């Protein structure tokens, strides 16, 4: 039996000494056997032609040659269709009536929808908070067309994430990627969701990661991609070429002349919020007990190391620590912070009640403050970049 031929074989094989060659890959110009176990001494010598015969455990095979002295690896199949097929059973559509909206006889068509990701086999699903906001009589539809009523909903508007529960068993949970620190700009990604019409469930678009650590109208950093994210895609996954969920699609820029600027909440932020919602039904965040203002360079997107400025002291713990309005905050436990998102990202590692060391400037002096963290909302800038969320679609 043989691997077949490509074109006309015009070459020769010169065997020197005893050779045992098991070939499952190809042979490079340097004589390295790829994807094979090689034992003995041998030389492969080729003249002009499109192929040469190679002995493979007593069988015939073909090694492809594009041009003289250049050997090509056989083309591999595009992995995207297989990845979509593998991940789609973990993606759901969510549909319901927009809360507070009433109308005439056609009110039954006044629906709004989004997407979601199965995170546990027993019916827990992660989606966007804005997908669930005001949604009444919501129904989850899995990829096989089965409908489920939602029994519980826990939302966190600051992260724009929500956790919903349906009565189901043996669902296929998605696999989430690890830290976003391993991502690279230009990495190929897939967005899966329910764009525009609920009949278009499990639609997929392909693109690349356009940027990382984006601070765009959000309390936490986001992933930017050029995948097509349309109304209804919110809550669906952004998937890498391993079939892992890199993030939850959340928003996009929508304006004349703006194309392919979508943003996703990274998997590590999703897991942090999801674990809090599963454990407490809410997100219990630590708080400095002060209001902070970013420097002008940070607000407009310029590089800079200017500190954060205290604009208001809110709690007794902060006053007890000696913090006053006008003080400048440089670092928390040795971590330099220049933006409100820096503080929010750092505080994923802390719990309320923890004691932190603050490096500050007060009355012209650099001082160290010890502060017991309270519990409160994340820091949000009053001067946000103007972004537009991927609103739910009214059908």
Coordinates of C-alpha atoms in Angstrom, one line a residue:
X1 CA 0.0 0.0 0.0
X2 CA 1.3 3.5 -0.7
X3 CA 0.6 7.1 0.0
X4 CA 0.1 7.8 -3.7
X5 CA 2.0 10.0 -6.1
X6 CA 1.9 13.7 -7.1
X7 CA 2.9 14.3 -10.7
X8 CA 5.7 12.3 -12.3
X9 CA 8.5 10.9 -10.1
X10 CA 11.9 11.8 -11.4
X11 CA 14.5 11.2 -8.7
X12 CA 16.3 8.6 -6.8
X13 CA 16.8 7.4 -3.3
X14 CA 20.3 6.5 -2.2
X15 CA 20.5 4.3 0.9
X16 CA 23.8 4.1 2.7
X17 CA 24.1 1.5 5.5
X18 CA 21.2 0.1 7.4
X19 CA 18.1 2.2 7.5
X20 CA 14.8 2.0 9.4
X21 CA 12.5 4.8 8.4
X22 CA 9.0 5.2 9.6
X23 CA 7.6 8.3 7.9
X24 CA 4.4 10.0 9.0
X25 CA 5.4 13.6 8.2
X26 CA 8.0 14.9 5.6
X27 CA 11.7 15.3 5.1
X28 CA 13.2 18.8 5.2
X29 CA 16.1 19.9 3.1
X30 CA 18.5 19.3 6.0
X31 CA 17.4 15.7 6.1
X32 CA 15.4 16.0 9.3
X33 CA 12.5 13.6 9.6
X34 CA 9.4 15.5 10.8
X35 CA 6.7 13.5 12.6
X36 CA 8.7 10.3 12.3
X37 CA 11.1 7.9 14.1
X38 CA 14.4 7.6 12.3
X39 CA 17.1 5.1 13.0
X40 CA 20.3 4.4 10.9
X41 CA 22.3 6.3 8.3
X42 CA 20.6 7.5 5.2
X43 CA 20.7 10.1 2.5
X44 CA 17.8 11.4 0.4
X45 CA 19.0 12.8 -2.9
X46 CA 16.6 14.4 -5.3
X47 CA 16.9 15.7 -8.8
X48 CA 14.5 17.9 -10.7
X49 CA 11.0 16.6 -10.5
X50 CA 7.8 16.9 -8.6
X51 CA 8.2 13.8 -6.3
X52 CA 10.5 11.1 -5.2
X53 CA 9.7 7.6 -3.9
X54 CA 10.5 7.0 -0.2
X55 CA 10.6 3.7 1.5
X56 CA 8.3 3.6 4.4
X57 CA 8.4 0.3 6.4
X58 CA 8.3 -1.5 3.1
X59 CA 5.6 0.7 1.6
X60 CA 5.7 3.4 -1.1
X61 CA 5.1 7.1 -0.2
X62 CA 5.4 10.5 -1.7
X63 CA 7.3 13.5 -0.7
X64 CA 6.2 16.7 -2.3
X65 CA 8.7 19.1 -3.8
X66 CA 7.7 22.6 -5.0
X67 CA 11.0 23.6 -6.6
X68 CA 14.6 22.5 -6.7
X69 CA 16.0 22.3 -3.1
X70 CA 12.7 23.4 -1.5
X71 CA 10.4 20.9 0.2
X72 CA 6.8 21.8 1.2
X73 CA 4.8 20.5 4.1
X74 CA 1.3 19.2 3.0
X75 CA -1.4 21.8 3.5
X76 CA -3.4 21.4 6.6
X77 CA -7.2 21.8 6.8
X78 CA -8.7 25.0 8.2
X79 CA -9.4 24.4 11.9
X80 CA -12.1 27.0 12.1
X81 CA -15.1 24.8 11.1
X82 CA -14.1 22.1 13.6
X83 CA -13.7 24.7 16.4
X84 CA -17.1 26.2 15.6
X85 CA -18.7 22.8 15.6
X86 CA -17.1 22.0 19.0
X87 CA -17.9 25.2 20.7
X88 CA -21.4 25.9 19.4
X89 CA -23.2 23.4 21.7
X90 CA -22.0 25.6 24.6
X91 CA -23.5 28.8 23.1
X92 CA -27.2 29.7 23.7
X93 CA -29.6 32.4 22.6
X94 CA -31.6 34.4 25.2
X95 CA -34.9 36.0 24.2
X96 CA -37.7 37.8 26.1
X97 CA -39.9 40.9 26.2
X98 CA -38.4 44.3 26.9
X99 CA -39.5 45.3 30.3
X100 CA -42.1 48.0 30.7
X101 CA -43.0 48.1 27.0
X102 CA -46.6 47.5 26.1
X103 CA -48.5 47.9 22.9
X104 CA -51.3 46.7 20.7
X105 CA -52.0 43.4 19.1
X106 CA -48.5 43.1 17.7
X107 CA -46.9 43.4 21.2
X108 CA -46.0 39.7 21.1
X109 CA -43.4 40.5 18.4
X110 CA -41.8 43.2 20.6
X111 CA -39.0 41.0 21.7
X112 CA -35.3 41.5 22.4
X113 CA -32.5 39.0 22.5
X114 CA -28.8 38.3 23.2
X115 CA -26.4 35.4 23.6
X116 CA -24.9 33.4 26.4
X117 CA -22.3 30.8 27.3
X118 CA -22.9 27.6 29.2
X119 CA -20.4 27.4 32.1
X120 CA -21.8 24.5 34.1
X121 CA -23.5 21.3 32.9
X122 CA -26.4 21.8 35.4
X123 CA -27.7 24.9 33.8
X124 CA -25.5 27.9 34.7
X125 CA -25.0 30.4 31.9
X126 CA -22.9 33.6 31.7
X127 CA -24.1 36.5 29.6
X128 CA -24.0 40.3 29.6
X129 CA -25.8 42.3 32.3
X130 CA -27.3 44.6 29.6
X131 CA -28.8 41.5 27.9
X132 CA -30.8 40.7 31.0
X133 CA -31.6 44.3 32.1
X134 CA -35.4 44.6 32.1
X135 CA -35.9 41.4 30.2
X136 CA -39.2 39.8 31.1
X137 CA -40.3 36.2 30.5
X138 CA -36.9 35.3 29.3
X139 CA -36.2 32.0 27.6
X140 CA -32.9 30.3 26.9
X141 CA -32.6 28.3 23.6
X142 CA -29.7 25.8 23.3
X143 CA -28.0 24.9 20.0
X144 CA -30.2 21.8 19.6
X145 CA -33.4 24.0 19.7
X146 CA -34.5 23.1 23.2
X147 CA -36.1 26.0 25.2
X148 CA -35.8 26.6 28.9
X149 CA -37.3 29.2 31.3
X150 CA -34.8 31.1 33.4
X151 CA -35.2 30.4 37.1
X152 CA -32.5 32.7 38.6
X153 CA -30.6 35.8 37.5
X154 CA -27.6 37.5 39.2
X155 CA -26.3 40.6 37.5
X156 CA -23.3 42.9 38.0
X157 CA -23.7 46.1 36.0
X158 CA -20.1 47.4 36.6
X159 CA -18.6 44.4 34.8
X160 CA -21.6 44.1 32.4
X161 CA -21.9 40.4 33.3
X162 CA -24.8 38.3 34.5
X163 CA -25.2 34.7 35.6
X164 CA -28.5 32.9 34.8
X165 CA -29.8 29.5 35.8
X166 CA -32.0 27.1 33.8
X167 CA -33.3 23.7 34.9
X168 CA -31.2 21.4 32.7
X169 CA -28.8 18.6 33.0
X170 CA -25.9 17.3 30.9
X171 CA -25.3 20.5 29.1
X172 CA -21.9 21.1 27.5
X173 CA -19.9 23.8 29.3
X174 CA -17.4 25.9 27.5
X175 CA -13.7 25.8 28.2
X176 CA -12.3 29.1 29.3
X177 CA -8.8 30.2 28.6
X178 CA -6.3 31.2 31.3
X179 CA -4.7 34.6 31.7
X180 CA -5.1 37.3 29.1
X181 CA -1.4 37.9 29.5
X182 CA -0.7 35.1 27.0
X183 CA -2.8 36.7 24.2
X184 CA -1.2 38.3 21.2
X185 CA -2.3 41.0 18.8
X186 CA -3.0 39.4 15.4
X187 CA -4.1 36.1 17.0
X188 CA -7.0 34.6 15.0
X189 CA -10.4 34.5 16.9
X190 CA -14.0 33.5 16.3
X191 CA -17.1 35.2 17.6
X192 CA -20.2 33.1 18.0
X193 CA -23.7 34.4 18.8
X194 CA -27.2 35.5 17.7
X195 CA -26.9 38.6 15.6
X196 CA -29.8 40.7 14.5
X197 CA -32.5 38.0 14.3
X198 CA -33.1 35.2 16.8
X199 CA -33.4 32.8 13.8
X200 CA -29.6 33.4 13.2
X201 CA -28.5 31.6 16.4
X202 CA -25.0 30.3 16.5
X203 CA -23.7 32.5 13.7
X204 CA -19.9 32.7 13.6
X205 CA -17.6 35.4 12.3
X206 CA -13.8 35.3 12.1
X207 CA -11.2 38.0 12.8
X208 CA -8.1 38.8 14.8
X209 CA -7.3 40.4 18.1
X210 CA -6.8 44.1 17.3
X211 CA -5.6 45.2 20.8
X212 CA -5.3 44.2 24.4
X213 CA -5.8 46.0 27.8
X214 CA -8.2 48.5 26.3
X215 CA -9.9 50.9 28.8
X216 CA -13.0 51.7 26.9
X217 CA -16.1 52.7 28.8
X218 CA -15.6 49.9 31.3
X219 CA -14.4 49.2 34.8
X220 CA -12.0 46.5 33.6
X221 CA -9.7 46.1 30.7
X222 CA -11.1 44.7 27.5
X223 CA -10.0 42.7 24.4
X224 CA -10.4 44.5 21.1
X225 CA -11.1 42.5 17.9
X226 CA -12.2 43.1 14.4
X227 CA -14.7 40.2 14.4
X228 CA -18.2 41.3 13.3
X229 CA -20.1 41.9 16.6
X230 CA -23.7 42.9 15.8
X231 CA -26.7 43.5 18.1
X232 CA -27.6 40.2 19.6
X233 CA -24.0 38.9 19.7
X234 CA -23.7 40.4 23.3
X235 CA -23.0 37.6 25.8
X236 CA -21.6 35.2 23.2
X237 CA -18.0 34.0 23.3
X238 CA -14.8 35.2 21.6
X239 CA -12.9 31.9 20.9
X240 CA -9.3 31.1 20.1
X241 CA -7.9 28.5 17.8
X242 CA -7.8 26.0 20.7
X243 CA -11.6 26.2 21.1
X244 CA -11.2 28.1 24.4
X245 CA -13.3 31.1 25.4
X246 CA -11.0 34.2 25.5
X247 CA -13.8 36.5 26.5
X248 CA -17.5 37.5 26.5
X249 CA -18.5 39.9 23.7
X250 CA -19.9 43.0 25.2
X251 CA -19.7 46.2 23.2
X252 CA -18.7 47.8 20.0
X253 CA -18.2 51.3 18.5
X254 CA -21.0 52.2 16.2
X255 CA -20.7 55.3 14.2
X256 CA -20.5 56.4 10.6
X257 CA -17.1 55.6 9.3
X258 CA -16.3 53.2 12.1
X259 CA -15.9 49.5 11.2
X260 CA -15.0 46.3 13.0
X261 CA -14.3 47.6 16.5
X262 CA -15.7 45.1 19.0
X263 CA -14.7 44.6 22.6
X264 CA -14.9 41.5 24.8
X265 CA -14.5 41.0 28.6
X266 CA -11.4 38.8 29.2
X267 CA -11.9 35.3 30.5
X268 CA -10.0 36.0 33.8
X269 CA -12.4 38.9 34.6
X270 CA -15.3 36.7 33.7
X271 CA -14.2 33.9 36.0
X272 CA -13.6 36.4 38.9
X273 CA -17.1 37.9 38.5
X274 CA -18.8 34.5 37.9
X275 CA -17.2 32.9 41.0
X276 CA -18.4 35.9 43.1
X277 CA -21.9 35.6 41.8
X278 CA -22.0 31.9 42.3
X279 CA -20.8 32.2 45.9
X280 CA -22.6 35.3 47.1
X281 CA -25.2 36.2 44.5
X282 CA -23.3 39.6 44.2
X283 CA -19.8 40.9 43.7
X284 CA -18.1 41.8 47.0
X285 CA -15.4 44.2 45.9
X286 CA -12.8 45.9 48.1
X287 CA -12.9 49.7 48.2
X288 CA -10.4 52.4 49.1
X289 CA -13.2 54.6 50.5
X290 CA -12.1 57.5 48.4
X291 CA -12.9 59.1 45.0
X292 CA -10.0 59.4 42.6
X293 CA -9.4 61.4 39.4
X294 CA -7.1 60.4 36.6
X295 CA -4.5 62.8 35.1
X296 CA -5.2 64.6 31.8
X297 CA -2.7 62.4 29.8
X298 CA -4.4 59.2 31.0
X299 CA -7.9 60.5 30.2
X300 CA -7.0 61.4 26.6
X301 CA -4.9 58.2 26.1
X302 CA -1.4 59.6 26.3
X303 CA 1.4 57.6 28.0
X304 CA 2.2 59.0 31.4
X305 CA 3.1 58.1 35.0
X306 CA 1.1 60.9 36.8
X307 CA -0.5 59.7 40.0
X308 CA -4.2 59.6 40.8
X309 CA -5.6 62.6 42.7
X310 CA -8.0 62.2 45.7
X311 CA -11.1 64.3 45.1
X312 CA -13.2 63.1 48.0
X313 CA -12.7 61.0 51.2
X314 CA -15.8 58.8 51.7
X315 CA -15.2 56.5 54.7
X316 CA -14.0 56.7 58.3
X317 CA -11.3 54.1 57.5
X318 CA -9.8 56.4 54.8
X319 CA -9.9 59.4 57.2
X320 CA -8.3 57.3 59.9
X321 CA -5.5 56.5 57.5
X322 CA -4.8 60.2 57.2
X323 CA -6.0 60.6 53.6
X324 CA -7.2 64.1 52.6
X325 CA -8.6 65.7 49.5
X326 CA -5.8 66.7 47.1
X327 CA -3.5 63.9 48.1
X328 CA -1.9 62.0 45.2
X329 CA -1.9 58.2 45.0
X330 CA 1.2 56.6 43.4
X331 CA 1.1 52.9 44.4
X332 CA -0.9 50.2 46.3
X333 CA 1.2 47.5 47.9
X334 CA 4.1 48.4 45.6
X335 CA 1.9 48.3 42.4
X336 CA 2.0 51.5 40.5
X337 CA -1.4 52.8 39.6
X338 CA -2.1 55.6 37.1
X339 CA -5.7 54.9 36.1
X340 CA -8.9 53.8 37.8
X341 CA -8.9 50.6 35.8
X342 CA -5.4 49.8 37.2
X343 CA -7.0 49.9 40.7
X344 CA -10.0 47.8 39.7
X345 CA -7.8 45.2 38.1
X346 CA -5.5 45.0 41.1
X347 CA -8.4 44.7 43.5
X348 CA -9.5 41.4 41.9
X349 CA -6.7 39.9 44.1
X350 CA -8.1 41.4 47.3
X351 CA -11.1 41.1 49.6
X352 CA -12.9 43.6 51.8
X353 CA -11.1 43.8 55.2
X354 CA -7.6 43.4 53.8
X355 CA -4.9 45.9 54.8
X356 CA -3.0 47.7 52.1
X357 CA 0.0 50.0 52.0
X358 CA -0.5 53.2 50.0
X359 CA 2.3 55.3 48.6
X360 CA 1.0 58.9 48.5
X361 CA 2.0 62.5 48.3
X362 CA 0.4 64.8 50.9
X363 CA 1.3 68.5 51.4
X364 CA 4.4 68.0 49.2
X365 CA 5.7 65.0 51.1
X366 CA 5.9 61.4 50.0
X367 CA 4.2 59.3 52.7
X368 CA 3.1 55.7 53.3
X369 CA -0.5 55.1 54.5
X370 CA -1.9 51.9 55.9
X371 CA -5.6 51.4 55.0
X372 CA -8.2 48.8 55.8
X373 CA -10.2 48.1 52.6
X374 CA -13.9 48.5 52.9
X375 CA -16.6 47.1 50.5
X376 CA -18.0 49.1 47.6
X377 CA -18.4 49.7 43.9
X378 CA -15.4 49.8 41.5
X379 CA -13.9 53.1 40.5
X380 CA -15.4 54.5 37.3
X381 CA -14.2 57.6 35.5
X382 CA -16.5 60.5 34.9
X383 CA -14.6 61.2 31.7
X384 CA -15.2 57.9 29.8
X385 CA -14.4 57.3 26.2
X386 CA -17.6 57.5 24.2
X387 CA -18.4 53.9 23.4
X388 CA -21.7 52.3 22.4
X389 CA -22.8 49.0 23.9
X390 CA -24.0 46.3 21.7
X391 CA -27.7 46.9 22.6
X392 CA -30.2 44.1 22.5
X393 CA -32.2 43.9 19.3
X394 CA -35.9 44.6 19.2
X395 CA -37.3 42.3 16.6

